[in-house]
mmCIF file of C-alpha atoms and ligand atoms in Angstrom:
data_model
loop_
_atom_site.group_PDB
_atom_site.id
_atom_site.type_symbol
_atom_site.label_atom_id
_atom_site.label_comp_id
_atom_site.label_asym_id
_atom_site.label_seq_id
_atom_site.Cartn_x
_atom_site.Cartn_y
_atom_site.Cartn_z
ATOM 1 C CA UNK A 1 20.588 -13.341 -28.206
ATOM 2 C CA UNK A 2 17.104 -13.157 -29.695
ATOM 3 C CA UNK A 3 14.550 -15.404 -28.044
ATOM 4 C CA UNK A 4 11.009 -16.091 -29.175
ATOM 5 C CA UNK A 5 8.126 -15.181 -26.928
ATOM 6 C CA UNK A 6 6.051 -17.928 -25.352
ATOM 7 C CA UNK A 7 2.532 -18.399 -26.726
ATOM 8 C CA UNK A 8 0.000 -19.943 -24.353
ATOM 9 C CA UNK A 9 -3.506 -20.829 -25.379
ATOM 10 C CA UNK A 10 -5.138 -20.923 -21.935
ATOM 11 C CA UNK A 11 -8.774 -20.748 -23.041
ATOM 12 C CA UNK A 12 -10.516 -18.348 -22.961
ATOM 13 C CA UNK A 13 -7.340 -16.245 -22.856
ATOM 14 C CA UNK A 14 -4.415 -16.235 -25.291
ATOM 15 C CA UNK A 15 -1.090 -15.130 -23.886
ATOM 16 C CA UNK A 16 2.061 -13.958 -25.655
ATOM 17 C CA UNK A 17 4.865 -13.497 -23.157
ATOM 18 C CA UNK A 18 8.504 -12.453 -23.410
ATOM 19 C CA UNK A 19 10.870 -10.479 -25.604
ATOM 20 C CA UNK A 20 9.285 -9.515 -28.923
ATOM 21 C CA UNK A 21 5.826 -10.526 -27.735
ATOM 22 C CA UNK A 22 4.406 -7.375 -29.316
ATOM 23 C CA UNK A 23 5.915 -8.194 -32.697
ATOM 24 C CA UNK A 24 4.254 -11.610 -32.580
ATOM 25 C CA UNK A 25 0.878 -10.496 -31.312
ATOM 26 C CA UNK A 26 -0.935 -9.148 -34.405
ATOM 27 C CA UNK A 27 -2.621 -12.510 -34.807
ATOM 28 C CA UNK A 28 -3.925 -12.362 -31.249
ATOM 29 C CA UNK A 29 -5.461 -8.961 -31.736
ATOM 30 C CA UNK A 30 -6.959 -9.285 -35.226
ATOM 31 C CA UNK A 31 -10.506 -10.178 -36.259
ATOM 32 C CA UNK A 32 -12.208 -7.219 -34.678
ATOM 33 C CA UNK A 33 -13.920 -4.705 -36.964
ATOM 34 C CA UNK A 34 -13.035 -1.868 -34.582
ATOM 35 C CA UNK A 35 -10.318 -1.135 -32.016
ATOM 36 C CA UNK A 36 -9.901 1.437 -29.305
ATOM 37 C CA UNK A 37 -6.789 1.950 -27.202
ATOM 38 C CA UNK A 38 -6.931 2.973 -23.540
ATOM 39 C CA UNK A 39 -3.809 4.734 -22.218
ATOM 40 C CA UNK A 40 -2.959 7.100 -19.369
ATOM 41 C CA UNK A 41 -0.906 10.263 -19.423
ATOM 42 C CA UNK A 42 2.307 8.253 -18.795
ATOM 43 C CA UNK A 43 1.727 5.374 -21.172
ATOM 44 C CA UNK A 44 0.557 7.769 -23.904
ATOM 45 C CA UNK A 45 4.001 9.401 -23.836
ATOM 46 C CA UNK A 46 6.269 6.439 -23.185
ATOM 47 C CA UNK A 47 4.480 3.290 -24.290
ATOM 48 C CA UNK A 48 2.046 4.183 -27.063
ATOM 49 C CA UNK A 49 4.866 5.073 -29.510
ATOM 50 C CA UNK A 50 6.548 1.716 -28.743
ATOM 51 C CA UNK A 51 3.255 -0.147 -29.169
ATOM 52 C CA UNK A 52 2.626 1.501 -32.540
ATOM 53 C CA UNK A 53 6.187 0.944 -33.697
ATOM 54 C CA UNK A 54 5.874 -2.792 -33.042
ATOM 55 C CA UNK A 55 2.256 -3.075 -34.228
ATOM 56 C CA UNK A 56 1.933 -0.582 -37.112
ATOM 57 C CA UNK A 57 -1.601 -1.800 -37.886
ATOM 58 C CA UNK A 58 -2.772 0.153 -34.807
ATOM 59 C CA UNK A 59 -1.302 3.515 -35.901
ATOM 60 C CA UNK A 60 -4.699 5.006 -36.727
ATOM 61 C CA UNK A 61 -6.653 3.479 -33.854
ATOM 62 C CA UNK A 62 -8.774 5.776 -31.632
ATOM 63 C CA UNK A 63 -7.171 6.523 -28.271
ATOM 64 C CA UNK A 64 -8.845 7.286 -24.948
ATOM 65 C CA UNK A 65 -6.469 8.824 -22.401
ATOM 66 C CA UNK A 66 -7.139 8.795 -18.658
ATOM 67 C CA UNK A 67 -5.179 10.132 -15.689
ATOM 68 C CA UNK A 68 -2.700 7.784 -14.023
ATOM 69 C CA UNK A 69 -2.601 6.853 -10.320
ATOM 70 C CA UNK A 70 -4.485 4.628 -7.868
ATOM 71 C CA UNK A 71 -6.497 7.655 -6.653
ATOM 72 C CA UNK A 72 -7.929 7.881 -10.182
ATOM 73 C CA UNK A 73 -9.258 4.320 -10.200
ATOM 74 C CA UNK A 74 -12.705 5.664 -9.451
ATOM 75 C CA UNK A 75 -16.237 6.033 -10.735
ATOM 76 C CA UNK A 76 -15.611 9.473 -12.281
ATOM 77 C CA UNK A 77 -12.867 8.088 -14.445
ATOM 78 C CA UNK A 78 -14.961 5.040 -15.403
ATOM 79 C CA UNK A 79 -17.746 7.439 -16.369
ATOM 80 C CA UNK A 80 -15.311 9.371 -18.525
ATOM 81 C CA UNK A 81 -14.304 6.212 -20.422
ATOM 82 C CA UNK A 82 -17.950 5.118 -20.918
ATOM 83 C CA UNK A 83 -18.694 8.599 -22.298
ATOM 84 C CA UNK A 84 -15.716 8.484 -24.637
ATOM 85 C CA UNK A 85 -16.682 5.031 -25.920
ATOM 86 C CA UNK A 86 -20.175 6.389 -26.571
ATOM 87 C CA UNK A 87 -18.873 9.541 -28.276
ATOM 88 C CA UNK A 88 -16.646 7.434 -30.522
ATOM 89 C CA UNK A 89 -19.597 5.186 -31.427
ATOM 90 C CA UNK A 90 -17.749 2.089 -30.295
ATOM 91 C CA UNK A 91 -20.057 -0.890 -30.671
ATOM 92 C CA UNK A 92 -20.171 -4.389 -29.317
ATOM 93 C CA UNK A 93 -17.881 -6.024 -31.829
ATOM 94 C CA UNK A 94 -14.960 -3.762 -30.903
ATOM 95 C CA UNK A 95 -11.814 -4.684 -28.972
ATOM 96 C CA UNK A 96 -10.515 -2.345 -26.294
ATOM 97 C CA UNK A 97 -6.758 -2.607 -25.757
ATOM 98 C CA UNK A 98 -5.644 -1.577 -22.268
ATOM 99 C CA UNK A 99 -2.071 -0.277 -22.434
ATOM 100 C CA UNK A 100 -0.802 0.455 -18.951
ATOM 101 C CA UNK A 101 -0.106 -0.719 -15.422
ATOM 102 C CA UNK A 102 -2.407 -2.406 -12.925
ATOM 103 C CA UNK A 103 -4.666 0.587 -12.325
ATOM 104 C CA UNK A 104 -5.323 0.994 -16.038
ATOM 105 C CA UNK A 105 -5.921 -2.695 -16.768
ATOM 106 C CA UNK A 106 -8.255 -2.920 -13.732
ATOM 107 C CA UNK A 107 -10.428 0.042 -14.717
ATOM 108 C CA UNK A 108 -10.168 -0.659 -18.446
ATOM 109 C CA UNK A 109 -11.339 -4.242 -17.981
ATOM 110 C CA UNK A 110 -14.193 -3.094 -15.763
ATOM 111 C CA UNK A 111 -15.417 -0.463 -18.211
ATOM 112 C CA UNK A 112 -15.116 -2.800 -21.208
ATOM 113 C CA UNK A 113 -16.973 -5.573 -19.376
ATOM 114 C CA UNK A 114 -19.900 -3.293 -18.554
ATOM 115 C CA UNK A 115 -20.100 -1.068 -21.668
ATOM 116 C CA UNK A 116 -23.049 -2.252 -23.776
ATOM 117 C CA UNK A 117 -23.146 -5.374 -21.560
ATOM 118 C CA UNK A 118 -19.552 -6.125 -22.393
ATOM 119 C CA UNK A 119 -17.073 -5.699 -25.208
ATOM 120 C CA UNK A 120 -13.887 -7.716 -25.615
ATOM 121 C CA UNK A 121 -10.676 -6.344 -24.179
ATOM 122 C CA UNK A 122 -6.985 -7.182 -24.282
ATOM 123 C CA UNK A 123 -4.343 -6.270 -21.711
ATOM 124 C CA UNK A 124 -0.895 -5.025 -22.655
ATOM 125 C CA UNK A 125 0.792 -4.388 -19.290
ATOM 126 C CA UNK A 126 3.589 -1.839 -19.141
ATOM 127 C CA UNK A 127 4.855 -2.280 -15.554
ATOM 128 C CA UNK A 128 6.537 -5.257 -13.925
ATOM 129 C CA UNK A 129 3.652 -5.554 -11.467
ATOM 130 C CA UNK A 130 1.166 -5.518 -14.329
ATOM 131 C CA UNK A 131 3.148 -8.120 -16.247
ATOM 132 C CA UNK A 132 3.428 -10.662 -13.463
ATOM 133 C CA UNK A 133 0.155 -10.004 -11.662
ATOM 134 C CA UNK A 134 -2.552 -7.427 -12.437
ATOM 135 C CA UNK A 135 -3.038 -8.117 -16.154
ATOM 136 C CA UNK A 136 -3.592 -11.843 -15.540
ATOM 137 C CA UNK A 137 -6.581 -13.451 -13.862
ATOM 138 C CA UNK A 138 -9.567 -11.286 -14.727
ATOM 139 C CA UNK A 139 -9.849 -9.160 -11.590
ATOM 140 C CA UNK A 140 -11.289 -5.848 -12.792
ATOM 141 C CA UNK A 141 -12.794 -2.967 -10.871
ATOM 142 C CA UNK A 142 -12.598 0.444 -9.283
ATOM 143 C CA UNK A 143 -12.101 1.800 -5.776
ATOM 144 C CA UNK A 144 -15.184 3.199 -4.069
ATOM 145 C CA UNK A 145 -15.263 5.443 -1.002
ATOM 146 C CA UNK A 146 -12.264 4.428 1.061
ATOM 147 C CA UNK A 147 -12.354 0.840 -0.147
ATOM 148 C CA UNK A 148 -10.022 -0.570 -2.780
ATOM 149 C CA UNK A 149 -11.595 -2.650 -5.565
ATOM 150 C CA UNK A 150 -15.003 -2.314 -3.946
ATOM 151 C CA UNK A 151 -16.914 -2.446 -7.254
ATOM 152 C CA UNK A 152 -15.883 -4.794 -10.014
ATOM 153 C CA UNK A 153 -16.108 -8.218 -11.555
ATOM 154 C CA UNK A 154 -14.104 -11.229 -12.551
ATOM 155 C CA UNK A 155 -13.908 -11.181 -16.318
ATOM 156 C CA UNK A 156 -11.117 -12.402 -18.536
ATOM 157 C CA UNK A 157 -9.509 -10.427 -21.327
ATOM 158 C CA UNK A 158 -9.392 -12.196 -24.694
ATOM 159 C CA UNK A 159 -5.634 -11.834 -24.778
ATOM 160 C CA UNK A 160 -2.690 -10.610 -22.743
ATOM 161 C CA UNK A 161 0.521 -9.480 -24.416
ATOM 162 C CA UNK A 162 3.460 -9.213 -22.023
ATOM 163 C CA UNK A 163 6.545 -7.628 -23.555
ATOM 164 C CA UNK A 164 9.436 -6.476 -21.339
ATOM 165 C CA UNK A 165 10.271 -3.782 -23.916
ATOM 166 C CA UNK A 166 8.117 -1.369 -21.880
ATOM 167 C CA UNK A 167 10.279 -1.792 -18.791
ATOM 168 C CA UNK A 168 13.041 0.319 -20.350
ATOM 169 C CA UNK A 169 11.226 3.459 -19.208
ATOM 170 C CA UNK A 170 9.977 2.102 -15.859
ATOM 171 C CA UNK A 171 11.008 4.013 -12.729
ATOM 172 C CA UNK A 172 13.161 2.084 -10.270
ATOM 173 C CA UNK A 173 10.558 2.149 -7.483
ATOM 174 C CA UNK A 174 8.117 0.380 -9.811
ATOM 175 C CA UNK A 175 10.655 -2.340 -10.690
ATOM 176 C CA UNK A 176 11.141 -2.872 -6.989
ATOM 177 C CA UNK A 177 7.390 -2.975 -6.460
ATOM 178 C CA UNK A 178 6.877 -5.720 -9.053
ATOM 179 C CA UNK A 179 9.846 -7.605 -7.633
ATOM 180 C CA UNK A 180 7.969 -8.152 -4.351
ATOM 181 C CA UNK A 181 5.277 -10.071 -6.253
ATOM 182 C CA UNK A 182 7.929 -12.076 -8.126
ATOM 183 C CA UNK A 183 9.484 -13.103 -4.799
ATOM 184 C CA UNK A 184 6.028 -14.084 -3.601
ATOM 185 C CA UNK A 185 5.585 -16.595 -6.462
ATOM 186 C CA UNK A 186 8.885 -18.166 -5.460
ATOM 187 C CA UNK A 187 7.682 -18.526 -1.894
ATOM 188 C CA UNK A 188 4.140 -19.749 -2.483
ATOM 189 C CA UNK A 189 4.625 -22.099 -5.432
ATOM 190 C CA UNK A 190 7.941 -21.978 -7.271
ATOM 191 C CA UNK A 191 10.984 -22.937 -5.284
ATOM 192 C CA UNK A 192 13.171 -22.928 -8.398
ATOM 193 C CA UNK A 193 12.257 -19.290 -9.084
ATOM 194 C CA UNK A 194 13.174 -18.490 -5.482
ATOM 195 C CA UNK A 195 16.526 -20.189 -5.999
ATOM 196 C CA UNK A 196 17.211 -18.117 -9.141
ATOM 197 C CA UNK A 197 16.630 -14.971 -7.100
ATOM 198 C CA UNK A 198 17.912 -15.787 -3.626
ATOM 199 C CA UNK A 199 20.905 -13.676 -2.576
ATOM 200 C CA UNK A 200 20.423 -11.141 -5.381
ATOM 201 C CA UNK A 201 19.735 -7.459 -5.202
ATOM 202 C CA UNK A 202 17.120 -6.696 -7.873
ATOM 203 C CA UNK A 203 19.433 -4.056 -9.401
ATOM 204 C CA UNK A 204 21.953 -6.722 -10.372
ATOM 205 C CA UNK A 205 19.452 -9.020 -12.100
ATOM 206 C CA UNK A 206 19.973 -9.279 -15.849
ATOM 207 C CA UNK A 207 17.534 -12.053 -16.784
ATOM 208 C CA UNK A 208 14.209 -10.285 -16.442
ATOM 209 C CA UNK A 209 12.736 -11.868 -19.544
ATOM 210 C CA UNK A 210 13.151 -15.329 -18.013
ATOM 211 C CA UNK A 211 11.756 -14.150 -14.670
ATOM 212 C CA UNK A 212 8.712 -12.501 -16.238
ATOM 213 C CA UNK A 213 7.838 -15.556 -18.319
ATOM 214 C CA UNK A 214 8.201 -17.775 -15.269
ATOM 215 C CA UNK A 215 6.207 -15.567 -12.863
ATOM 216 C CA UNK A 216 3.446 -14.911 -15.412
ATOM 217 C CA UNK A 217 3.137 -18.653 -16.027
ATOM 218 C CA UNK A 218 2.888 -19.253 -12.290
ATOM 219 C CA UNK A 219 0.013 -16.780 -12.035
ATOM 220 C CA UNK A 220 -1.737 -18.219 -15.104
ATOM 221 C CA UNK A 221 -1.459 -21.660 -13.589
ATOM 222 C CA UNK A 222 -3.152 -20.550 -10.364
ATOM 223 C CA UNK A 223 -5.998 -18.582 -11.963
ATOM 224 C CA UNK A 224 -6.766 -21.390 -14.403
ATOM 225 C CA UNK A 225 -7.376 -23.656 -11.442
ATOM 226 C CA UNK A 226 -9.312 -21.177 -9.348
ATOM 227 C CA UNK A 227 -10.568 -18.177 -11.316
ATOM 228 C CA UNK A 228 -12.961 -16.872 -8.661
ATOM 229 C CA UNK A 229 -10.615 -17.221 -5.712
ATOM 230 C CA UNK A 230 -12.454 -19.946 -3.851
ATOM 231 C CA UNK A 231 -9.340 -21.927 -2.955
ATOM 232 C CA UNK A 232 -5.777 -22.050 -4.227
ATOM 233 C CA UNK A 233 -5.856 -18.497 -5.656
ATOM 234 C CA UNK A 234 -6.007 -17.287 -2.066
ATOM 235 C CA UNK A 235 -2.356 -18.348 -1.786
ATOM 236 C CA UNK A 236 -1.558 -15.226 -3.825
ATOM 237 C CA UNK A 237 -2.564 -13.258 -0.735
ATOM 238 C CA UNK A 238 0.598 -14.244 1.139
ATOM 239 C CA UNK A 239 2.034 -10.989 2.550
ATOM 240 C CA UNK A 240 -1.107 -9.090 1.599
ATOM 241 C CA UNK A 241 -3.243 -9.178 4.768
ATOM 242 C CA UNK A 242 -0.655 -7.253 6.766
ATOM 243 C CA UNK A 243 0.769 -5.668 3.593
ATOM 244 C CA UNK A 244 -2.539 -4.003 2.669
ATOM 245 C CA UNK A 245 -2.757 -2.565 6.182
ATOM 246 C CA UNK A 246 0.695 -0.978 5.731
ATOM 247 C CA UNK A 247 -0.344 0.319 2.303
ATOM 248 C CA UNK A 248 -3.547 1.941 3.628
ATOM 249 C CA UNK A 249 -1.756 3.270 6.703
ATOM 250 C CA UNK A 250 0.755 5.243 4.627
ATOM 251 C CA UNK A 251 -1.930 6.341 2.175
ATOM 252 C CA UNK A 252 -3.959 7.800 5.061
ATOM 253 C CA UNK A 253 -0.868 9.644 6.286
ATOM 254 C CA UNK A 254 -0.544 11.048 2.756
ATOM 255 C CA UNK A 255 2.916 9.541 2.412
ATOM 256 C CA UNK A 256 2.024 6.683 0.073
ATOM 257 C CA UNK A 257 4.371 3.746 -0.413
ATOM 258 C CA UNK A 258 4.359 1.355 -3.364
ATOM 259 C CA UNK A 259 2.318 -1.832 -3.298
ATOM 260 C CA UNK A 260 5.557 -3.831 -3.389
ATOM 261 C CA UNK A 261 7.070 -2.029 -0.375
ATOM 262 C CA UNK A 262 3.902 -2.795 1.575
ATOM 263 C CA UNK A 263 3.804 -6.431 0.493
ATOM 264 C CA UNK A 264 7.507 -6.906 1.266
ATOM 265 C CA UNK A 265 6.846 -5.719 4.840
ATOM 266 C CA UNK A 266 3.742 -7.912 4.985
ATOM 267 C CA UNK A 267 5.761 -10.942 3.851
ATOM 268 C CA UNK A 268 8.264 -10.451 6.697
ATOM 269 C CA UNK A 269 5.441 -10.415 9.269
ATOM 270 C CA UNK A 270 3.612 -13.299 7.627
ATOM 271 C CA UNK A 271 6.813 -15.378 7.344
ATOM 272 C CA UNK A 272 7.110 -14.917 11.110
ATOM 273 C CA UNK A 273 3.500 -16.102 11.564
ATOM 274 C CA UNK A 274 4.161 -19.010 9.175
ATOM 275 C CA UNK A 275 7.037 -20.215 11.312
ATOM 276 C CA UNK A 276 4.767 -20.183 14.372
ATOM 277 C CA UNK A 277 1.783 -21.850 12.710
ATOM 278 C CA UNK A 278 3.077 -24.203 10.011
ATOM 279 C CA UNK A 279 6.085 -26.461 9.465
ATOM 280 C CA UNK A 280 8.211 -23.589 8.146
ATOM 281 C CA UNK A 281 11.680 -23.948 9.624
ATOM 282 C CA UNK A 282 13.249 -21.004 11.440
ATOM 283 C CA UNK A 283 16.248 -21.049 9.064
ATOM 284 C CA UNK A 284 13.863 -20.757 6.086
ATOM 285 C CA UNK A 285 12.047 -17.850 7.672
ATOM 286 C CA UNK A 286 15.405 -16.164 8.165
ATOM 287 C CA UNK A 287 16.309 -16.797 4.543
ATOM 288 C CA UNK A 288 13.046 -15.099 3.472
ATOM 289 C CA UNK A 289 13.571 -12.127 5.773
ATOM 290 C CA UNK A 290 17.207 -11.725 4.689
ATOM 291 C CA UNK A 291 16.225 -11.684 0.991
ATOM 292 C CA UNK A 292 13.461 -9.138 1.552
ATOM 293 C CA UNK A 293 15.732 -6.916 3.640
ATOM 294 C CA UNK A 294 18.330 -7.035 0.874
ATOM 295 C CA UNK A 295 15.827 -5.503 -1.531
ATOM 296 C CA UNK A 296 13.499 -3.372 0.594
ATOM 297 C CA UNK A 297 14.138 -0.925 3.453
ATOM 298 C CA UNK A 298 12.019 -1.427 6.550
ATOM 299 C CA UNK A 299 9.061 0.937 6.729
ATOM 300 C CA UNK A 300 9.120 3.688 9.307
ATOM 301 C CA UNK A 301 6.436 2.507 11.691
ATOM 302 C CA UNK A 302 6.537 2.548 15.483
ATOM 303 C CA UNK A 303 4.871 0.725 18.353
ATOM 304 C CA UNK A 304 2.297 3.561 18.519
ATOM 305 C CA UNK A 305 1.143 2.763 14.971
ATOM 306 C CA UNK A 306 0.299 -0.868 15.723
ATOM 307 C CA UNK A 307 -3.369 -0.361 16.864
ATOM 308 C CA UNK A 308 -4.129 1.565 13.660
ATOM 309 C CA UNK A 309 -2.571 -1.242 11.587
ATOM 310 C CA UNK A 310 -4.671 -3.865 13.379
ATOM 311 C CA UNK A 311 -7.823 -1.789 12.742
ATOM 312 C CA UNK A 312 -6.996 -1.598 9.055
ATOM 313 C CA UNK A 313 -6.519 -5.374 8.908
ATOM 314 C CA UNK A 314 -9.985 -5.863 10.336
ATOM 315 C CA UNK A 315 -11.445 -3.905 7.398
ATOM 316 C CA UNK A 316 -9.770 -6.216 4.879
ATOM 317 C CA UNK A 317 -11.969 -8.201 2.457
ATOM 318 C CA UNK A 318 -10.319 -11.384 3.706
ATOM 319 C CA UNK A 319 -11.750 -10.979 7.213
ATOM 320 C CA UNK A 320 -14.780 -13.227 7.794
ATOM 321 C CA UNK A 321 -16.867 -13.069 10.961
ATOM 322 C CA UNK A 322 -14.239 -10.848 12.546
ATOM 323 C CA UNK A 323 -11.537 -13.521 12.137
ATOM 324 C CA UNK A 324 -8.243 -12.756 10.464
ATOM 325 C CA UNK A 325 -7.472 -15.415 7.869
ATOM 326 C CA UNK A 326 -4.045 -15.668 6.304
ATOM 327 C CA UNK A 327 -2.267 -17.435 3.499
ATOM 328 C CA UNK A 328 0.979 -18.750 4.931
ATOM 329 C CA UNK A 329 4.128 -20.509 3.784
ATOM 330 C CA UNK A 330 4.564 -24.144 4.791
ATOM 331 C CA UNK A 331 7.908 -24.572 3.117
ATOM 332 C CA UNK A 332 9.713 -22.791 0.299
ATOM 333 C CA UNK A 333 7.447 -23.080 -2.759
ATOM 334 C CA UNK A 334 4.391 -24.285 -0.832
ATOM 335 C CA UNK A 335 1.603 -22.191 0.673
ATOM 336 C CA UNK A 336 -1.573 -22.901 2.635
ATOM 337 C CA UNK A 337 -4.618 -20.647 2.836
ATOM 338 C CA UNK A 338 -7.509 -19.838 5.191
ATOM 339 C CA UNK A 339 -5.387 -20.097 8.312
ATOM 340 C CA UNK A 340 -7.054 -18.340 11.211
ATOM 341 C CA UNK A 341 -4.506 -16.266 13.125
ATOM 342 C CA UNK A 342 -5.022 -14.724 16.549
ATOM 343 C CA UNK A 343 -4.647 -10.974 17.017
ATOM 344 C CA UNK A 344 -1.918 -11.716 19.578
ATOM 345 C CA UNK A 345 0.185 -13.511 17.000
ATOM 346 C CA UNK A 346 -0.334 -10.696 14.490
ATOM 347 C CA UNK A 347 0.831 -8.246 17.162
ATOM 348 C CA UNK A 348 3.875 -10.427 17.832
ATOM 349 C CA UNK A 349 4.720 -10.431 14.128
ATOM 350 C CA UNK A 350 4.535 -6.630 14.021
ATOM 351 C CA UNK A 351 6.818 -6.458 17.066
ATOM 352 C CA UNK A 352 9.222 -8.755 15.244
ATOM 353 C CA UNK A 353 9.091 -6.475 12.180
ATOM 354 C CA UNK A 354 9.808 -3.414 14.315
ATOM 355 C CA UNK A 355 12.642 -4.892 16.321
ATOM 356 C CA UNK A 356 14.388 -7.599 14.331
ATOM 357 C CA UNK A 357 16.608 -5.584 12.013
HETATM 358 N N1 LIG B 1 -3.495 -10.151 -7.303
HETATM 359 C C1 LIG B 1 -4.046 -11.294 -6.725
HETATM 360 C C2 LIG B 1 -4.969 -12.029 -7.616
HETATM 361 O O1 LIG B 1 -5.026 -11.763 -8.793
HETATM 362 O O2 LIG B 1 -5.679 -12.893 -7.155
#
């Protein structure tokens, strides 16, 4: 069955989302005298041919290719893109099209927003995580020193084109990674989405188009209300305070895990904390934990690793005046933010993660 993509005019951003979004997006991307495409070594091979097949008007467009990977989201790579834009004589009325996952749309947006005081850019995400999260909401930036997203700015793309066609070549671990964020939308704001997914293993899901449209709309809804993360956008951090600590912990050990694996573990701990601190019923917490365990293996951490995890949490951007603040679940589809949580309760939640399996 052929469905039409959803067009959303959410000023200042235009969105085209769903199957055949690319085929319907020429109108979103026209009206610029000059275009430049940013890809990485993966998207150049797998996604650029698809992009050009669906949008033949971009066949001759200049391409800048960067290296893929979170460790490349750095100043050197930004410098490389600025140099390439300069070498290609790209001027201020150009549009830069970022074709890639979250790392590429983050750095691409940052470079575009700072080159010649800012040129327009569009995001065309190619991973599930990019489609339901990173490409939407204007967070751009690079990592600096040991800190993730230390330098950057909030700036919206002019358009975002989300077409699941790119997922055909996505590795399984990246599907799983994006799925953690999809589950999160169900928990923090979209009980119906949770109900579509509950009880399923992500391998058996065959309605990704519907899920992507729904999750992307959820994110758009949040960032339209709170672009600069002063309030409700913080709800998106559910699972992330502890999740980021897991992510950094494994990165330091040089055995990196995906963002989704880390966030899934974080959501188990933070569901435990939610039950202790909000009205979340125990049976609901168990439902959440059961669903996450169905889709993600528990991480191999031990009691000895707990102090290092706590230290990493204290370095998180969300810590203010030494206090750990969490976004928690109140009930399925409803989150609260800025909840101060004691270190003892965080420790308890890690114990729960280690032993309840
Ligand atoms: N990824 C979380 C946010 O965009 O706020």
